């Protein structure tokens, strides 16, 4: 999946977030998006998800301008190809981790008879195999972030958007998460777009960086 | 997660709200069933009288046989007469005893002399009976003429009143059920807005996130209608013999028949439509993202 920002400007009322942003994210890229708070890192992620629309310019995914898509189902189809990891996890609190992942798989139309085995695979990958039957309120911050990653991975996405995924984690858990993302990127050629303001990751890993200014 | 499992999960998460919706539908359909069965019974009563056009001419005491025969002969001259039955005082006593055989107190003191003799006339065309009733009520030999048209008219009036009252009551109850389900689904959507928003971000279509709420409404509608039918049916049939005994010889409550199955199917469909349309409108109103 190729993601292009073509001359995108975004204003929230009088506040300008980006002006004339041009960028291209190719399939298989691992990209860090960095910048101070309020520089528009989360807005960039939300624009890819069509949660937020540009004030001018276009976000283009696989050659389709999101703003020109009339059929809402097409947006749903694009979202199904994207796995999202949120800073605040965004897990459904009254479903277990297993049910949260099953819901994501059901949404993308994963074969019903393979859902259980797919859940087992991803919880092992993120090392949550002994905790996935618990509710989000019963897990620690690191475990919740891994659960969120497991949900994103489960649907075998073409792109993973990670919005400050290490923001609530201690350094060890944060590095573990980065390692898993790196592994997925290398192994499955999944595009990773990760927002962060942790310069350690950016300096330690030789990845593309998009720096947004306030 | 399977749709039905997710819907049951929603119902379990707010059991009291769900109970209110269920009870509202249950009460609406219980009222509907009461009027359906009452209407069916009244139709049986009407049918009984309508299919047996009859008048009864009660004769004064002390008439001799010749006069009675002369009256009979005069009646025979009218067209479309089906049957003429002469009921003597003794026969009237016999019929009275048969009707009250289970109540000896009512039969002990009655003798043939206090019961009037009568002539019962049935006809193929009820209009003839009207003419006979007018003609014979003024005769000196006749004490009283009872014509069923008056009974039928009175019954028709009552049936009409009961139908109008029943329809009005059922409509009010159904509108209340509809509004309760509509508001309930709205509340549940508001409570679960995070879940809906997350599902939408994961790629769920609007219909996908609406489905559990639509199914929930459908469950309230059909389950409420079904339990209401079952309880009304069991109650009415538990008292069937007493009710029929009261109305004998008319069968006020029938045996279980194909018509009952058709009523059940119609009510289930009606419940489904109410539940589904209320939840659909609720989902449409509250799920906008």
PDB file of C-alpha atoms in Angstrom, chain A:
ATOM      1  CA  UNK A   1       0.000   0.000   0.000  1.00  0.00           C
ATOM      2  CA  UNK A   2       1.405   3.357  -1.025  1.00  0.00           C
ATOM      3  CA  UNK A   3       0.438   6.452   0.965  1.00  0.00           C
ATOM      4  CA  UNK A   4       0.945   9.927  -0.494  1.00  0.00           C
ATOM      5  CA  UNK A   5       0.336  13.324   1.092  1.00  0.00           C
ATOM      6  CA  UNK A   6      -0.027  15.760  -1.796  1.00  0.00           C
ATOM      7  CA  UNK A   7       0.309  19.383  -0.746  1.00  0.00           C
ATOM      8  CA  UNK A   8      -1.739  18.799   2.412  1.00  0.00           C
ATOM      9  CA  UNK A   9      -2.641  21.691   4.686  1.00  0.00           C
ATOM     10  CA  UNK A  10      -4.557  21.210   7.875  1.00  0.00           C
ATOM     11  CA  UNK A  11      -6.009  23.922  10.045  1.00  0.00           C
ATOM     12  CA  UNK A  12      -8.023  23.513  13.228  1.00  0.00           C
ATOM     13  CA  UNK A  13      -9.860  26.831  13.147  1.00  0.00           C
ATOM     14  CA  UNK A  14      -7.204  29.546  13.252  1.00  0.00           C
ATOM     15  CA  UNK A  15      -4.456  27.079  14.222  1.00  0.00           C
ATOM     16  CA  UNK A  16      -2.365  25.760  11.360  1.00  0.00           C
ATOM     17  CA  UNK A  17      -1.034  22.222  11.870  1.00  0.00           C
ATOM     18  CA  UNK A  18       0.660  21.530   8.494  1.00  0.00           C
ATOM     19  CA  UNK A  19       1.169  23.665   5.483  1.00  0.00           C
ATOM     20  CA  UNK A  20       1.739  22.167   2.019  1.00  0.00           C
ATOM     21  CA  UNK A  21       2.929  18.811   3.353  1.00  0.00           C
ATOM     22  CA  UNK A  22       4.229  16.470   0.647  1.00  0.00           C
ATOM     23  CA  UNK A  23       5.338  12.977   1.485  1.00  0.00           C
ATOM     24  CA  UNK A  24       5.323   9.506   0.035  1.00  0.00           C
ATOM     25  CA  UNK A  25       5.316   6.301   2.082  1.00  0.00           C
ATOM     26  CA  UNK A  26       6.121   3.266  -0.041  1.00  0.00           C
ATOM     27  CA  UNK A  27       5.045  -0.301   0.642  1.00  0.00           C
ATOM     28  CA  UNK A  28       7.467  -1.943   3.094  1.00  0.00           C
ATOM     29  CA  UNK A  29       8.810   1.321   4.535  1.00  0.00           C
ATOM     30  CA  UNK A  30       9.496   1.773   8.243  1.00  0.00           C
ATOM     31  CA  UNK A  31       9.036   5.453   9.024  1.00  0.00           C
ATOM     32  CA  UNK A  32       9.280   7.445  12.205  1.00  0.00           C
ATOM     33  CA  UNK A  33       7.196  10.608  12.425  1.00  0.00           C
ATOM     34  CA  UNK A  34       8.563  12.910  15.041  1.00  0.00           C
ATOM     35  CA  UNK A  35       8.086  16.430  16.290  1.00  0.00           C
ATOM     36  CA  UNK A  36       7.015  18.298  19.403  1.00  0.00           C
ATOM     37  CA  UNK A  37       3.559  17.990  20.926  1.00  0.00           C
ATOM     38  CA  UNK A  38       0.987  19.738  18.763  1.00  0.00           C
ATOM     39  CA  UNK A  39       3.063  19.388  15.597  1.00  0.00           C
ATOM     40  CA  UNK A  40       0.425  17.180  13.992  1.00  0.00           C
ATOM     41  CA  UNK A  41       1.811  13.641  14.405  1.00  0.00           C
ATOM     42  CA  UNK A  42      -1.522  12.188  15.460  1.00  0.00           C
ATOM     43  CA  UNK A  43      -3.341  14.276  12.861  1.00  0.00           C
ATOM     44  CA  UNK A  44      -1.175  12.667  10.180  1.00  0.00           C
ATOM     45  CA  UNK A  45      -2.193   9.197  11.389  1.00  0.00           C
ATOM     46  CA  UNK A  46      -5.854  10.241  11.559  1.00  0.00           C
ATOM     47  CA  UNK A  47      -5.696  11.578   8.004  1.00  0.00           C
ATOM     48  CA  UNK A  48      -4.484   8.219   6.710  1.00  0.00           C
ATOM     49  CA  UNK A  49      -7.475   6.637   8.486  1.00  0.00           C
ATOM     50  CA  UNK A  50      -9.760   9.337   7.000  1.00  0.00           C
ATOM     51  CA  UNK A  51     -10.765  10.257  10.533  1.00  0.00           C
ATOM     52  CA  UNK A  52      -9.639  13.809   9.869  1.00  0.00           C
ATOM     53  CA  UNK A  53      -9.876  15.484   6.472  1.00  0.00           C
ATOM     54  CA  UNK A  54      -7.283  17.905   5.087  1.00  0.00           C
ATOM     55  CA  UNK A  55      -8.194  21.582   4.799  1.00  0.00           C
ATOM     56  CA  UNK A  56      -6.595  21.492   1.351  1.00  0.00           C
ATOM     57  CA  UNK A  57      -4.561  19.035  -0.694  1.00  0.00           C
ATOM     58  CA  UNK A  58      -5.079  15.294  -0.879  1.00  0.00           C
ATOM     59  CA  UNK A  59      -4.219  12.138   0.990  1.00  0.00           C
ATOM     60  CA  UNK A  60      -3.838   9.451  -1.662  1.00  0.00           C
ATOM     61  CA  UNK A  61      -3.843   5.753  -0.847  1.00  0.00           C
ATOM     62  CA  UNK A  62      -3.019   3.284  -3.611  1.00  0.00           C
ATOM     63  CA  UNK A  63      -3.775   6.002  -6.156  1.00  0.00           C
ATOM     64  CA  UNK A  64      -7.170   6.889  -4.674  1.00  0.00           C
ATOM     65  CA  UNK A  65      -7.743  10.373  -3.292  1.00  0.00           C
ATOM     66  CA  UNK A  66      -9.546   9.797   0.021  1.00  0.00           C
ATOM     67  CA  UNK A  67     -11.482  13.063  -0.265  1.00  0.00           C
ATOM     68  CA  UNK A  68     -12.931  11.957  -3.593  1.00  0.00           C
ATOM     69  CA  UNK A  69     -14.131   8.555  -2.460  1.00  0.00           C
ATOM     70  CA  UNK A  70     -17.929   8.727  -2.423  1.00  0.00           C
ATOM     71  CA  UNK A  71     -18.626   5.151  -1.364  1.00  0.00           C
ATOM     72  CA  UNK A  72     -18.084   4.876   2.406  1.00  0.00           C
ATOM     73  CA  UNK A  73     -17.524   1.147   2.015  1.00  0.00           C
ATOM     74  CA  UNK A  74     -14.322   1.911   0.113  1.00  0.00           C
ATOM     75  CA  UNK A  75     -13.017   3.757   3.191  1.00  0.00           C
ATOM     76  CA  UNK A  76     -13.937   0.708   5.281  1.00  0.00           C
ATOM     77  CA  UNK A  77     -12.025  -1.497   2.821  1.00  0.00           C
ATOM     78  CA  UNK A  78      -8.932   0.700   3.146  1.00  0.00           C
ATOM     79  CA  UNK A  79      -9.173   0.684   6.950  1.00  0.00           C
ATOM     80  CA  UNK A  80      -9.337  -3.109   6.929  1.00  0.00           C
ATOM     81  CA  UNK A  81      -5.862  -3.171   5.366  1.00  0.00           C
ATOM     82  CA  UNK A  82      -4.479  -0.983   8.159  1.00  0.00           C
ATOM     83  CA  UNK A  83      -3.626  -2.063  11.689  1.00  0.00           C
ATOM     84  CA  UNK A  84      -3.648   0.728  14.243  1.00  0.00           C
ATOM     85  CA  UNK A  85      -1.879   0.926  17.615  1.00  0.00           C
ATOM     86  CA  UNK A  86      -3.039   3.837  19.741  1.00  0.00           C
ATOM     87  CA  UNK A  87      -1.175   5.500  22.571  1.00  0.00           C
ATOM     88  CA  UNK A  88      -4.188   4.926  24.818  1.00  0.00           C
ATOM     89  CA  UNK A  89      -4.647   1.370  23.463  1.00  0.00           C
ATOM     90  CA  UNK A  90      -8.323   1.785  22.437  1.00  0.00           C
ATOM     91  CA  UNK A  91      -9.284  -1.701  23.508  1.00  0.00           C
ATOM     92  CA  UNK A  92     -12.927  -2.434  24.291  1.00  0.00           C
ATOM     93  CA  UNK A  93     -13.062  -2.671  28.054  1.00  0.00           C
ATOM     94  CA  UNK A  94     -15.841  -5.191  28.500  1.00  0.00           C
ATOM     95  CA  UNK A  95     -14.377  -7.665  26.046  1.00  0.00           C
ATOM     96  CA  UNK A  96     -11.398  -9.874  26.874  1.00  0.00           C
ATOM     97  CA  UNK A  97      -8.188  -9.432  24.883  1.00  0.00           C
ATOM     98  CA  UNK A  98      -9.106 -12.577  22.975  1.00  0.00           C
ATOM     99  CA  UNK A  99     -12.548 -11.122  22.145  1.00  0.00           C
ATOM    100  CA  UNK A 100     -11.014  -7.786  21.146  1.00  0.00           C
ATOM    101  CA  UNK A 101      -8.769  -9.567  18.666  1.00  0.00           C
ATOM    102  CA  UNK A 102     -11.627 -11.800  17.495  1.00  0.00           C
ATOM    103  CA  UNK A 103     -13.725  -8.685  16.825  1.00  0.00           C
ATOM    104  CA  UNK A 104     -10.991  -7.177  14.639  1.00  0.00           C
ATOM    105  CA  UNK A 105     -10.693 -10.460  12.745  1.00  0.00           C
ATOM    106  CA  UNK A 106     -14.460 -10.683  12.309  1.00  0.00           C
ATOM    107  CA  UNK A 107     -14.555  -7.122  10.951  1.00  0.00           C
ATOM    108  CA  UNK A 108     -12.023  -7.937   8.220  1.00  0.00           C
ATOM    109  CA  UNK A 109     -13.931 -11.128   7.383  1.00  0.00           C
ATOM    110  CA  UNK A 110     -11.250 -13.564   8.565  1.00  0.00           C
ATOM    111  CA  UNK A 111     -12.414 -17.185   8.100  1.00  0.00           C
ATOM    112  CA  UNK A 112     -14.325 -18.137  11.228  1.00  0.00           C
ATOM    113  CA  UNK A 113     -12.678 -21.528  11.638  1.00  0.00           C
ATOM    114  CA  UNK A 114      -9.219 -19.918  11.605  1.00  0.00           C
ATOM    115  CA  UNK A 115      -9.892 -17.108  14.082  1.00  0.00           C
ATOM    116  CA  UNK A 116      -8.923 -19.124  17.140  1.00  0.00           C
ATOM    117  CA  UNK A 117      -5.610 -20.319  15.703  1.00  0.00           C
ATOM    118  CA  UNK A 118      -4.801 -16.793  14.437  1.00  0.00           C
ATOM    119  CA  UNK A 119      -5.395 -15.385  17.931  1.00  0.00           C
ATOM    120  CA  UNK A 120      -3.025 -18.000  19.369  1.00  0.00           C
ATOM    121  CA  UNK A 121      -0.361 -17.056  16.817  1.00  0.00           C
ATOM    122  CA  UNK A 122      -0.440 -13.325  17.503  1.00  0.00           C
ATOM    123  CA  UNK A 123      -0.640 -13.569  21.288  1.00  0.00           C
ATOM    124  CA  UNK A 124       2.436 -15.811  21.194  1.00  0.00           C
ATOM    125  CA  UNK A 125       4.203 -13.321  18.938  1.00  0.00           C
ATOM    126  CA  UNK A 126       3.636 -10.482  21.425  1.00  0.00           C
ATOM    127  CA  UNK A 127       4.191 -12.805  24.411  1.00  0.00           C
ATOM    128  CA  UNK A 128       0.681 -12.520  25.816  1.00  0.00           C
ATOM    129  CA  UNK A 129      -0.207 -16.200  25.566  1.00  0.00           C
ATOM    130  CA  UNK A 130      -0.752 -16.485  29.319  1.00  0.00           C
ATOM    131  CA  UNK A 131      -2.863 -13.320  29.654  1.00  0.00           C
ATOM    132  CA  UNK A 132      -5.089 -13.051  26.580  1.00  0.00           C
ATOM    133  CA  UNK A 133      -8.195 -14.366  28.326  1.00  0.00           C
ATOM    134  CA  UNK A 134      -8.176 -11.382  30.699  1.00  0.00           C
ATOM    135  CA  UNK A 135     -10.010  -8.066  30.405  1.00  0.00           C
ATOM    136  CA  UNK A 136      -8.062  -4.868  29.614  1.00  0.00           C
ATOM    137  CA  UNK A 137      -8.575  -3.609  33.181  1.00  0.00           C
ATOM    138  CA  UNK A 138      -6.634  -6.651  34.440  1.00  0.00           C
ATOM    139  CA  UNK A 139      -3.484  -5.928  32.387  1.00  0.00           C
ATOM    140  CA  UNK A 140      -0.523  -3.600  32.907  1.00  0.00           C
ATOM    141  CA  UNK A 141       0.319  -0.747  30.521  1.00  0.00           C
ATOM    142  CA  UNK A 142       2.967  -2.798  28.720  1.00  0.00           C
ATOM    143  CA  UNK A 143       0.615  -5.736  28.341  1.00  0.00           C
ATOM    144  CA  UNK A 144      -2.142  -3.480  27.035  1.00  0.00           C
ATOM    145  CA  UNK A 145       0.171  -2.053  24.415  1.00  0.00           C
ATOM    146  CA  UNK A 146       1.156  -5.584  23.357  1.00  0.00           C
ATOM    147  CA  UNK A 147      -2.526  -6.522  23.237  1.00  0.00           C
ATOM    148  CA  UNK A 148      -3.151  -3.521  21.030  1.00  0.00           C
ATOM    149  CA  UNK A 149      -0.269  -4.634  18.810  1.00  0.00           C
ATOM    150  CA  UNK A 150      -1.643  -8.181  18.700  1.00  0.00           C
ATOM    151  CA  UNK A 151      -4.995  -6.839  17.521  1.00  0.00           C
ATOM    152  CA  UNK A 152      -3.316  -4.727  14.844  1.00  0.00           C
ATOM    153  CA  UNK A 153      -1.181  -7.649  13.649  1.00  0.00           C
ATOM    154  CA  UNK A 154      -3.929 -10.222  13.704  1.00  0.00           C
ATOM    155  CA  UNK A 155      -5.614  -8.892  10.573  1.00  0.00           C
ATOM    156  CA  UNK A 156      -2.380  -9.261   8.572  1.00  0.00           C
ATOM    157  CA  UNK A 157      -2.385  -5.588   7.620  1.00  0.00           C
ATOM    158  CA  UNK A 158      -0.443  -4.034   4.784  1.00  0.00           C
ATOM    159  CA  UNK A 159       0.277  -1.013   6.979  1.00  0.00           C
ATOM    160  CA  UNK A 160       0.626  -0.565  10.738  1.00  0.00           C
ATOM    161  CA  UNK A 161       0.017   2.936  12.061  1.00  0.00           C
ATOM    162  CA  UNK A 162       1.405   3.280  15.559  1.00  0.00           C
ATOM    163  CA  UNK A 163       0.519   6.521  17.310  1.00  0.00           C
ATOM    164  CA  UNK A 164       2.996   7.052  20.173  1.00  0.00           C
ATOM    165  CA  UNK A 165       2.850   3.342  21.033  1.00  0.00           C
ATOM    166  CA  UNK A 166       5.699   3.626  23.538  1.00  0.00           C
ATOM    167  CA  UNK A 167       4.357   6.738  25.262  1.00  0.00           C
ATOM    168  CA  UNK A 168       3.008   4.791  28.239  1.00  0.00           C
ATOM    169  CA  UNK A 169       5.716   2.144  28.434  1.00  0.00           C
ATOM    170  CA  UNK A 170       8.899   1.754  30.454  1.00  0.00           C
ATOM    171  CA  UNK A 171      12.130   1.614  28.383  1.00  0.00           C
ATOM    172  CA  UNK A 172      12.333  -2.200  28.392  1.00  0.00           C
ATOM    173  CA  UNK A 173       8.759  -2.669  27.199  1.00  0.00           C
ATOM    174  CA  UNK A 174       9.182   0.169  24.717  1.00  0.00           C
ATOM    175  CA  UNK A 175      12.231  -1.474  23.151  1.00  0.00           C
ATOM    176  CA  UNK A 176      10.491  -4.847  23.059  1.00  0.00           C
ATOM    177  CA  UNK A 177       7.638  -3.254  21.120  1.00  0.00           C
ATOM    178  CA  UNK A 178      10.024  -1.606  18.682  1.00  0.00           C
ATOM    179  CA  UNK A 179      11.783  -4.949  18.152  1.00  0.00           C
ATOM    180  CA  UNK A 180       8.495  -6.663  17.350  1.00  0.00           C
ATOM    181  CA  UNK A 181       7.565  -3.923  14.871  1.00  0.00           C
ATOM    182  CA  UNK A 182      10.984  -4.175  13.239  1.00  0.00           C
ATOM    183  CA  UNK A 183      10.649  -7.941  12.968  1.00  0.00           C
ATOM    184  CA  UNK A 184       7.224  -7.646  11.330  1.00  0.00           C
ATOM    185  CA  UNK A 185       8.507  -5.053   8.912  1.00  0.00           C
ATOM    186  CA  UNK A 186      11.437  -7.222   7.889  1.00  0.00           C
ATOM    187  CA  UNK A 187       9.623 -10.543   7.866  1.00  0.00           C
ATOM    188  CA  UNK A 188       6.294  -9.599   6.247  1.00  0.00           C
ATOM    189  CA  UNK A 189       7.284  -6.338   4.513  1.00  0.00           C
ATOM    190  CA  UNK A 190       4.502  -4.606   6.443  1.00  0.00           C
ATOM    191  CA  UNK A 191       4.695  -0.821   6.184  1.00  0.00           C
ATOM    192  CA  UNK A 192       5.172   0.751   9.598  1.00  0.00           C
ATOM    193  CA  UNK A 193       4.381   4.391  10.335  1.00  0.00           C
ATOM    194  CA  UNK A 194       5.200   5.195  13.926  1.00  0.00           C
ATOM    195  CA  UNK A 195       4.876   8.550  15.635  1.00  0.00           C
ATOM    196  CA  UNK A 196       7.208   9.203  18.539  1.00  0.00           C
ATOM    197  CA  UNK A 197       9.154  11.932  20.220  1.00  0.00           C
ATOM    198  CA  UNK A 198      11.657   9.481  21.657  1.00  0.00           C
ATOM    199  CA  UNK A 199      14.915  10.396  19.948  1.00  0.00           C
ATOM    200  CA  UNK A 200      16.668   7.248  21.258  1.00  0.00           C
ATOM    201  CA  UNK A 201      14.710   5.045  18.858  1.00  0.00           C
ATOM    202  CA  UNK A 202      15.269   7.377  15.963  1.00  0.00           C
ATOM    203  CA  UNK A 203      18.983   7.663  16.564  1.00  0.00           C
ATOM    204  CA  UNK A 204      19.499   3.965  17.285  1.00  0.00           C
ATOM    205  CA  UNK A 205      17.620   2.643  14.280  1.00  0.00           C
ATOM    206  CA  UNK A 206      18.503   3.455  10.732  1.00  0.00           C
ATOM    207  CA  UNK A 207      15.001   4.308   9.512  1.00  0.00           C
ATOM    208  CA  UNK A 208      13.378   7.090   7.535  1.00  0.00           C
ATOM    209  CA  UNK A 209      12.277  10.014   9.684  1.00  0.00           C
ATOM    210  CA  UNK A 210       9.623  12.636   8.992  1.00  0.00           C
ATOM    211  CA  UNK A 211      10.151  15.612  11.243  1.00  0.00           C
ATOM    212  CA  UNK A 212       7.182  17.900  11.814  1.00  0.00           C
ATOM    213  CA  UNK A 213       7.700  21.401  13.188  1.00  0.00           C
ATOM    214  CA  UNK A 214       5.242  23.274  15.291  1.00  0.00           C
TER     215      UNK A 214
END
